[in-house]
CSV table of C-alpha atoms and ligand atoms in Angstrom, one decimal:
chain,number,residue,atom,x,y,z
A,1,MET,CA,0.0,0.0,0.0
A,2,ASN,CA,1.5,3.4,-0.9
A,3,LYS,CA,1.5,6.4,1.3
A,4,THR,CA,-0.9,8.5,-0.9
A,5,SER,CA,-3.7,5.9,-0.9
A,6,LEU,CA,-3.3,5.5,2.9
A,7,HIS,CA,-3.6,9.3,3.4
A,8,GLU,CA,-6.8,9.5,1.4
A,9,GLN,CA,-8.4,7.4,4.1
A,10,THR,CA,-6.7,8.9,7.2
A,11,ALA,CA,-9.7,10.8,8.2
A,12,ARG,CA,-11.2,7.6,9.5
A,13,LYS,CA,-8.1,5.9,10.7
A,14,ARG,CA,-7.0,6.3,14.2
A,15,GLN,CA,-3.4,7.6,14.4
A,16,ILE,CA,-1.4,5.7,17.0
A,17,ALA,CA,2.0,6.7,18.5
A,18,ILE,CA,3.8,3.7,19.9
A,19,LEU,CA,6.4,4.5,22.6
A,20,GLY,CA,8.7,1.5,22.7
A,21,SER,CA,7.8,0.0,19.4
A,22,THR,CA,10.7,-2.4,19.4
A,23,GLY,CA,9.7,-4.1,22.6
A,24,SER,CA,7.4,-7.1,23.2
A,25,ILE,CA,4.2,-5.0,23.4
A,26,GLY,CA,5.3,-2.6,20.7
A,27,THR,CA,5.9,-5.3,18.1
A,28,GLN,CA,2.6,-7.0,18.9
A,29,ALA,CA,0.8,-3.6,18.7
A,30,LEU,CA,2.2,-3.3,15.1
A,31,GLN,CA,0.8,-6.7,14.3
A,32,VAL,CA,-2.6,-5.5,15.5
A,33,ILE,CA,-2.3,-2.3,13.4
A,34,GLU,CA,-1.3,-4.4,10.4
A,35,GLU,CA,-4.2,-6.8,10.9
A,36,HIS,CA,-6.6,-3.9,11.1
A,37,SER,CA,-5.0,-1.5,8.7
A,38,ASP,CA,-8.4,-0.3,7.7
A,39,LEU,CA,-8.9,1.2,11.2
A,40,TYR,CA,-5.4,2.1,12.5
A,41,GLU,CA,-2.2,3.6,11.4
A,42,ALA,CA,1.1,4.0,13.1
A,43,TYR,CA,1.8,7.7,13.3
A,44,ALA,CA,5.0,7.6,15.4
A,45,LEU,CA,7.3,4.9,16.4
A,46,THR,CA,9.9,5.3,19.2
A,47,ALA,CA,12.7,3.1,20.6
A,48,ASN,CA,15.3,3.4,23.1
A,49,ASN,CA,18.3,1.6,21.6
A,50,ASN,CA,17.2,-1.0,19.0
A,51,VAL,CA,17.9,1.0,15.9
A,52,GLU,CA,18.0,-1.9,13.5
A,53,LEU,CA,14.5,-3.1,14.4
A,54,LEU,CA,13.2,0.5,14.4
A,55,ILE,CA,14.5,1.0,10.8
A,56,GLU,CA,12.8,-2.2,9.8
A,57,GLN,CA,9.5,-1.2,11.4
A,58,ALA,CA,9.7,2.3,9.9
A,59,ARG,CA,10.2,0.9,6.4
A,60,ARG,CA,7.4,-1.5,6.8
A,61,HIS,CA,4.8,0.7,8.5
A,62,GLN,CA,5.8,4.1,7.1
A,63,PRO,CA,5.0,6.3,10.1
A,64,ASP,CA,5.2,10.0,9.9
A,65,VAL,CA,7.8,10.2,12.7
A,66,VAL,CA,10.4,8.0,14.3
A,67,VAL,CA,12.4,8.8,17.5
A,68,ILE,CA,15.4,7.0,18.8
A,69,ALA,CA,16.0,7.9,22.5
A,70,ASN,CA,19.7,7.1,22.4
A,71,GLU,CA,21.2,9.9,20.3
A,72,ALA,CA,24.2,7.9,19.4
A,73,HIS,CA,22.0,6.1,16.9
A,74,TYR,CA,20.6,9.2,15.2
A,75,THR,CA,22.7,9.3,12.0
A,76,THR,CA,22.3,5.5,11.5
A,77,LEU,CA,18.5,6.0,11.7
A,78,ARG,CA,18.4,9.1,9.5
A,79,ASP,CA,20.6,7.6,6.8
A,80,ALA,CA,18.7,4.4,6.7
A,81,LEU,CA,15.4,6.2,6.1
A,82,ALA,CA,16.7,9.0,3.9
A,83,ASP,CA,14.7,7.8,0.9
A,84,LEU,CA,11.4,8.0,2.8
A,85,PRO,CA,9.3,11.0,3.9
A,86,ILE,CA,9.7,10.1,7.6
A,87,LYS,CA,10.8,12.7,10.1
A,88,VAL,CA,13.6,11.4,12.2
A,89,TYR,CA,14.5,12.7,15.7
A,90,ALA,CA,16.6,11.6,18.6
A,91,GLY,CA,16.9,12.2,22.4
A,92,SER,CA,14.5,12.2,25.3
A,93,ASP,CA,13.2,15.7,24.6
A,94,ALA,CA,12.1,14.6,21.2
A,95,LEU,CA,10.4,11.6,22.7
A,96,ASN,CA,8.5,13.8,25.1
A,97,GLU,CA,7.4,16.2,22.3
A,98,VAL,CA,6.4,13.7,19.6
A,99,VAL,CA,3.4,12.6,21.6
A,100,GLU,CA,1.9,16.1,21.3
A,101,ALA,CA,1.7,16.0,17.5
A,102,GLU,CA,-1.8,17.1,16.4
A,103,PRO,CA,-2.8,14.1,14.3
A,104,ILE,CA,-2.2,11.5,17.1
A,105,ASP,CA,-5.4,10.1,18.6
A,106,MET,CA,-3.9,7.5,20.9
A,107,VAL,CA,-0.5,7.0,22.6
A,108,LEU,CA,0.5,3.4,23.4
A,109,ALA,CA,2.9,3.8,26.4
A,110,SER,CA,4.8,0.6,26.1
A,111,MET,CA,8.3,1.6,27.1
A,112,VAL,CA,10.1,0.0,30.1
A,113,GLY,CA,10.3,1.5,33.5
A,114,TYR,CA,10.3,5.0,35.0
A,115,ALA,CA,11.2,6.5,31.6
A,116,GLY,CA,7.6,6.1,30.6
A,117,LEU,CA,6.3,8.7,33.1
A,118,ARG,CA,7.2,12.0,31.4
A,119,PRO,CA,6.1,11.2,27.8
A,120,THR,CA,2.8,9.7,29.2
A,121,MET,CA,2.1,12.9,31.2
A,122,ASN,CA,2.9,15.0,28.1
A,123,ALA,CA,0.5,12.9,26.0
A,124,ILE,CA,-2.3,13.4,28.6
A,125,ARG,CA,-1.7,17.1,28.7
A,126,ALA,CA,-2.0,17.1,24.9
A,127,GLY,CA,-5.4,15.4,25.2
A,128,LYS,CA,-4.4,12.0,23.7
A,129,ALA,CA,-6.1,8.8,24.8
A,130,ILE,CA,-3.6,6.6,26.6
A,131,ALA,CA,-3.3,2.8,26.1
A,132,LEU,CA,-1.2,2.0,29.1
A,133,ALA,CA,1.3,-0.9,29.0
A,134,ASN,CA,3.9,0.8,31.1
A,135,LYS,CA,2.8,0.0,34.6
A,136,GLU,CA,5.6,1.8,36.2
A,137,THR,CA,3.9,5.1,35.2
A,138,LEU,CA,1.0,4.4,37.6
A,139,VAL,CA,3.3,2.8,40.2
A,140,VAL,CA,5.6,5.8,40.4
A,141,ALA,CA,3.0,8.6,40.2
A,142,GLY,CA,-0.5,7.0,40.2
A,143,GLU,CA,-2.2,9.9,41.9
A,144,LEU,CA,-0.6,12.6,39.8
A,145,VAL,CA,-1.2,10.8,36.5
A,146,THR,CA,-4.9,9.8,37.2
A,147,GLN,CA,-5.6,13.3,38.4
A,148,LEU,CA,-4.1,14.8,35.2
A,149,ALA,CA,-6.1,12.4,33.1
A,150,LEU,CA,-9.3,13.4,34.8
A,151,GLU,CA,-8.5,17.1,34.4
A,152,HIS,CA,-7.8,16.6,30.6
A,153,ARG,CA,-10.7,14.2,30.2
A,154,VAL,CA,-8.4,11.6,28.8
A,155,PRO,CA,-9.1,7.9,29.1
A,156,ILE,CA,-6.4,5.6,30.4
A,157,LEU,CA,-7.1,2.2,28.8
A,158,PRO,CA,-5.2,-0.7,30.4
A,159,VAL,CA,-3.1,-3.0,28.3
A,160,ASP,CA,-1.7,-5.1,31.1
A,161,SER,CA,-3.5,-8.4,30.7
A,162,GLU,CA,-4.9,-8.5,34.3
A,163,HIS,CA,-6.2,-4.9,34.1
A,164,SER,CA,-7.6,-5.4,30.7
A,165,ALA,CA,-9.4,-8.5,32.1
A,166,ILE,CA,-10.9,-6.4,34.9
A,167,PHE,CA,-11.8,-3.6,32.5
A,168,GLN,CA,-13.6,-6.2,30.3
A,169,CYS,CA,-15.4,-7.6,33.4
A,170,LEU,CA,-16.6,-4.1,34.2
A,171,ALA,CA,-18.1,-3.5,30.8
A,172,GLY,CA,-21.9,-3.0,31.2
A,173,GLU,CA,-21.6,-2.7,35.0
A,174,ALA,CA,-22.1,1.1,34.9
A,175,HIS,CA,-21.8,2.3,38.5
A,176,ASN,CA,-22.1,-1.0,40.2
A,177,PRO,CA,-19.5,-0.9,43.0
A,178,ILE,CA,-16.6,-3.3,43.1
A,179,GLU,CA,-16.4,-5.4,46.2
A,180,LYS,CA,-13.1,-7.0,45.3
A,181,LEU,CA,-10.6,-7.3,42.5
A,182,LEU,CA,-9.0,-10.7,42.1
A,183,LEU,CA,-5.7,-10.3,40.4
A,184,THR,CA,-4.5,-13.6,39.1
A,185,ALA,CA,-0.8,-14.4,39.0
A,186,SER,CA,1.0,-17.3,37.3
A,187,GLY,CA,3.5,-17.5,40.1
A,188,GLY,CA,6.3,-17.4,37.6
A,189,PRO,CA,9.1,-19.9,37.2
A,190,PHE,CA,9.9,-20.1,40.9
A,191,ARG,CA,6.3,-20.7,42.2
A,192,THR,CA,7.2,-24.1,43.9
A,193,TRP,CA,10.8,-23.3,44.8
A,194,SER,CA,12.1,-23.5,48.4
A,195,MET,CA,13.9,-20.6,50.0
A,196,GLU,CA,17.1,-22.6,49.7
A,197,GLN,CA,16.6,-23.0,45.9
A,198,LEU,CA,15.6,-19.3,45.5
A,199,GLN,CA,18.8,-18.3,47.2
A,200,HIS,CA,20.7,-19.8,44.3
A,201,ALA,CA,18.3,-18.9,41.5
A,202,THR,CA,20.2,-17.8,38.4
A,203,ARG,CA,19.6,-15.1,35.8
A,204,GLU,CA,18.8,-17.8,33.2
A,205,GLN,CA,16.3,-19.6,35.4
A,206,ALA,CA,14.6,-16.3,36.2
A,207,LEU,CA,14.4,-15.4,32.6
A,208,LYS,CA,12.3,-18.5,31.7
A,209,HIS,CA,8.7,-17.6,32.3
A,210,PRO,CA,6.3,-20.6,32.0
A,211,ASN,CA,3.4,-18.9,30.2
A,212,TRP,CA,4.3,-15.5,28.8
A,213,ASP,CA,7.1,-14.4,26.4
A,214,MET,CA,8.1,-10.9,27.5
A,215,GLY,CA,11.1,-8.5,27.9
A,216,ALA,CA,13.9,-9.1,30.4
A,217,LYS,CA,12.8,-6.5,33.0
A,218,ILE,CA,9.2,-7.7,33.3
A,219,THR,CA,10.2,-11.4,33.2
A,220,ILE,CA,12.5,-10.9,36.2
A,221,ASP,CA,9.7,-8.9,37.9
A,222,SER,CA,7.4,-11.8,37.3
A,223,ALA,CA,9.8,-14.3,38.8
A,224,SER,CA,10.2,-12.1,41.9
A,225,MET,CA,6.4,-11.3,41.9
A,226,MET,CA,7.3,-7.6,41.9
A,227,ASN,CA,5.3,-7.5,38.7
A,228,LYS,CA,2.2,-8.6,40.6
A,229,GLY,CA,3.0,-6.1,43.4
A,230,PHE,CA,3.2,-3.3,40.7
A,231,GLU,CA,-0.1,-4.6,39.2
A,232,VAL,CA,-1.8,-4.2,42.7
A,233,ILE,CA,-0.7,-0.6,42.7
A,234,GLU,CA,-1.7,-0.1,39.1
A,235,ALA,CA,-5.2,-1.6,39.9
A,236,LYS,CA,-5.7,0.8,42.8
A,237,TRP,CA,-5.3,3.8,40.5
A,238,LEU,CA,-7.1,2.4,37.4
A,239,PHE,CA,-10.1,1.2,39.2
A,240,ASP,CA,-10.2,3.5,42.3
A,241,VAL,CA,-10.3,0.7,44.9
A,242,THR,CA,-8.5,0.5,48.3
A,243,PRO,CA,-5.6,-1.9,48.9
A,244,GLU,CA,-7.9,-4.1,51.0
A,245,GLN,CA,-10.2,-4.6,48.0
A,246,ILE,CA,-7.4,-6.2,46.0
A,247,GLU,CA,-6.5,-9.9,46.4
A,248,VAL,CA,-3.8,-11.7,44.5
A,249,VAL,CA,-4.7,-15.3,43.5
A,250,VAL,CA,-2.0,-17.6,42.2
A,251,HIS,CA,-3.4,-19.4,39.1
A,252,PRO,CA,-0.5,-21.2,37.4
A,253,GLN,CA,-2.4,-22.0,34.1
A,254,SER,CA,-2.8,-18.2,33.3
A,255,VAL,CA,-6.2,-19.0,31.7
A,256,ILE,CA,-8.2,-16.6,33.9
A,257,HIS,CA,-6.6,-13.2,33.4
A,258,SER,CA,-8.3,-11.6,36.5
A,259,MET,CA,-11.7,-11.3,38.1
A,260,VAL,CA,-14.1,-8.8,39.7
A,261,GLN,CA,-16.4,-9.6,42.6
A,262,PHE,CA,-19.5,-7.5,43.0
A,263,ALA,CA,-21.7,-6.5,46.0
A,264,ASP,CA,-24.0,-9.6,45.4
A,265,GLY,CA,-21.1,-12.0,45.5
A,266,SER,CA,-21.1,-12.6,41.8
A,267,VAL,CA,-17.6,-13.0,40.4
A,268,LYS,CA,-16.9,-12.2,36.7
A,269,ALA,CA,-13.8,-13.5,35.1
A,270,GLN,CA,-12.1,-13.0,31.7
A,271,LEU,CA,-10.5,-16.0,30.2
A,272,GLY,CA,-8.3,-16.5,27.1
A,273,THR,CA,-5.0,-17.9,25.8
A,274,PRO,CA,-2.0,-15.9,26.9
A,275,ASP,CA,-1.7,-13.6,23.9
A,276,MET,CA,-1.0,-9.9,24.5
A,277,ARG,CA,-2.5,-8.9,21.2
A,278,LEU,CA,-6.0,-9.2,22.7
A,279,PRO,CA,-5.5,-6.6,25.5
A,280,ILE,CA,-3.6,-4.3,23.1
A,281,GLN,CA,-6.4,-4.6,20.5
A,282,TYR,CA,-9.1,-4.1,23.1
A,283,ALA,CA,-7.5,-0.9,24.3
A,284,PHE,CA,-7.4,0.3,20.7
A,285,SER,CA,-11.0,-0.7,19.8
A,286,TYR,CA,-12.8,-0.2,23.1
A,287,PRO,CA,-15.8,-0.5,23.5
A,288,GLN,CA,-15.9,-2.5,20.3
A,289,ARG,CA,-14.4,-6.0,19.8
A,290,LEU,CA,-12.5,-6.8,16.6
A,291,SER,CA,-11.6,-10.1,15.1
A,292,LEU,CA,-8.3,-11.6,16.2
A,293,SER,CA,-6.6,-14.7,14.7
A,294,SER,CA,-5.3,-15.9,18.0
A,295,GLN,CA,-5.4,-19.4,19.4
A,296,ARG,CA,-8.7,-20.2,21.1
A,297,LEU,CA,-9.2,-21.9,24.5
A,298,ASP,CA,-9.9,-25.5,24.0
A,299,PHE,CA,-12.0,-26.8,26.9
A,300,SER,CA,-11.7,-30.4,25.8
A,301,THR,CA,-8.0,-30.3,26.6
A,302,LEU,CA,-8.2,-27.9,29.5
A,303,SER,CA,-8.5,-30.4,32.4
A,304,SER,CA,-8.0,-28.2,35.5
A,305,LEU,CA,-7.7,-24.7,36.7
A,306,THR,CA,-6.0,-24.4,40.0
A,307,PHE,CA,-5.7,-21.6,42.6
A,308,GLU,CA,-3.3,-21.0,45.5
A,309,GLN,CA,-2.5,-18.3,48.0
A,310,PRO,CA,0.7,-16.3,47.2
A,311,ASP,CA,3.5,-16.9,49.7
A,312,PRO,CA,4.6,-13.6,51.2
A,313,VAL,CA,7.7,-15.2,52.8
A,314,ARG,CA,9.2,-16.5,49.7
A,315,PHE,CA,7.9,-13.6,47.6
A,316,ARG,CA,8.5,-10.6,49.8
A,317,ASN,CA,8.1,-8.1,47.0
A,318,LEU,CA,4.4,-8.6,47.0
A,319,ALA,CA,4.2,-7.7,50.7
A,320,LEU,CA,6.5,-4.7,50.1
A,321,SER,CA,4.3,-3.5,47.4
A,322,PHE,CA,1.2,-3.6,49.6
A,323,LYS,CA,3.2,-1.8,52.2
A,324,ALA,CA,4.2,0.9,49.7
A,325,LEU,CA,0.7,1.3,48.5
A,326,GLU,CA,-0.7,1.6,52.1
A,327,ARG,CA,2.0,4.2,53.0
A,328,GLY,CA,1.3,6.1,49.8
A,329,GLY,CA,3.1,9.4,49.0
A,330,ASN,CA,6.4,8.8,47.2
A,331,MET,CA,6.8,5.3,48.7
A,332,PRO,CA,5.7,3.4,45.5
A,333,CYS,CA,8.2,5.6,43.6
A,334,ILE,CA,10.9,4.5,46.0
A,335,LEU,CA,9.8,0.9,45.6
A,336,ASN,CA,10.0,1.2,41.8
A,337,ALA,CA,13.4,2.9,41.6
A,338,ALA,CA,15.0,0.4,44.0
A,339,ASN,CA,13.5,-2.4,42.0
A,340,GLU,CA,14.8,-1.1,38.7
A,341,VAL,CA,18.3,-0.9,40.1
A,342,CYS,CA,18.0,-4.4,41.6
A,343,VAL,CA,16.8,-6.0,38.4
A,344,ALA,CA,19.6,-4.4,36.4
A,345,ALA,CA,22.1,-5.6,39.1
A,346,PHE,CA,20.6,-9.1,39.1
A,347,LEU,CA,20.8,-9.3,35.3
A,348,LYS,CA,24.5,-8.4,35.6
A,349,GLU,CA,24.8,-11.1,38.3
A,350,ARG,CA,25.9,-8.5,40.8
A,351,ILE,CA,23.3,-9.6,43.4
A,352,GLY,CA,21.4,-12.8,44.2
A,353,PHE,CA,17.7,-13.3,43.6
A,354,LEU,CA,16.6,-13.0,47.3
A,355,GLN,CA,18.9,-10.0,47.9
A,356,MET,CA,16.7,-7.9,45.6
A,357,SER,CA,14.0,-7.7,48.3
A,358,ASP,CA,16.5,-6.9,51.0
A,359,VAL,CA,17.8,-3.9,49.0
A,360,ILE,CA,14.3,-2.7,48.1
A,361,GLU,CA,13.2,-2.9,51.7
A,362,GLN,CA,16.2,-1.0,53.0
A,363,THR,CA,15.9,1.6,50.3
A,364,MET,CA,12.2,2.1,51.4
A,365,GLN,CA,13.5,2.7,54.9
A,366,ARG,CA,16.3,5.1,54.0
A,367,THR,CA,14.8,7.3,51.3
A,368,SER,CA,13.1,10.5,52.6
A,369,PHE,CA,9.3,10.1,52.7
A,370,ILE,CA,7.1,12.7,51.2
A,371,THR,CA,3.3,12.6,51.8
A,372,SER,CA,2.1,14.6,48.8
A,373,PRO,CA,4.8,14.7,46.2
A,374,THR,CA,4.8,17.0,43.2
A,375,TYR,CA,6.3,15.9,39.8
A,376,ASP,CA,9.6,17.4,40.8
A,377,ASP,CA,9.5,15.4,44.1
A,378,TYR,CA,9.0,12.2,42.2
A,379,VAL,CA,12.1,13.0,40.0
A,380,ALA,CA,14.2,13.8,43.1
A,381,THR,CA,12.8,10.7,44.9
A,382,ASP,CA,13.6,8.4,41.9
A,383,ALA,CA,17.2,9.7,41.8
A,384,ALA,CA,17.7,9.5,45.6
A,385,ALA,CA,16.3,6.0,45.8
A,386,ARG,CA,18.4,4.8,42.9
A,387,ARG,CA,21.5,6.2,44.6
A,388,ILE,CA,20.7,4.5,47.9
A,389,ALA,CA,19.9,1.1,46.3
A,390,GLU,CA,23.1,1.3,44.2
A,391,GLU,CA,25.1,2.0,47.4
A,392,LEU,CA,23.5,-0.9,49.2
A,393,ILE,CA,24.3,-3.3,46.3
A,394,THR,CA,27.9,-2.1,46.1
A,395,HIS,CA,28.3,-2.5,49.9
A,396,ASN,CA,26.8,-6.0,50.0
A,397,SER,CA,28.8,-7.4,47.1
B,401,MG,MG1,0.3,-8.4,33.7
């Protein structure tokens, strides 16, 4: 399809900016856009470092703009796309500005970690609908971000599979109050491991998730259950519930993606095969459902769905997340910063698997607490917590 014929129809096509297009969510989002090219068009693609894949994606999807965050790759990117009418930018300021472009209808925030906060806030200020895959944005600054979205009347549509499941369960429930959210968790690769085994868990073992194929950061977070802790915090902000209304249920088959319990005791669940294209697509098309050529659940082979309580002793990150959420203020920001430093250190084999929770807990104790943080306070907290976590790691190793 050439550019001119596409543009003739753009009036009807939703223009989507994908922040983090080369990651696991980003690449699957491009598959969704391709499958529904009559409805969606990639307006902007951004990546942090993976310039080769960004070039390939830009040539295939012909966005209006591409941004590479790491400026060292700028000339490579520009030269590779020189024959195409694509604007090429580099650096984090360009990343923050690109989301404001007038034609963009929706921004898919699918970059990794704290880096997602600023561009997501900019997109909200510019009035863009947000499809949120970057959970750290709500973990770090949930109150600020949800408040901002409310002010600008911008919807935040969840892409995380659990939150999409809850969102789907809430369709048609209007103002029926939620009694409880039941967040399911696969339990990750170490679900049945003893403390002794966890002590010696390696990077390679942690990187093997039983059900989902994801990026390194989130896979380690899944193994340590920090991912579920983050999802608890994310759920609080997305669905306006108290921490007491959120229960984590370990469900190793990952067939039920989460559930909602209502005032009459009725529990609604959303089920499906583990395929992230569904929540991505639902965020794009909500409230409509579009076709998706994914594998279907086969109940003739699905023999059992099992459920367990999470173990807060072996998986302390979950307890630390609830603690951070109950404390509020900048505590979840501290939790996130310490975790990002710990995961990076664990991936470099600088600390052991169980040490990550030790460092996170100590960082939470040592970083200055702020009850009602501003954006600048979050930036300062993030930097301070990273420094403290880094010191703790260097001291311990
Ligand atoms: Mg999830």
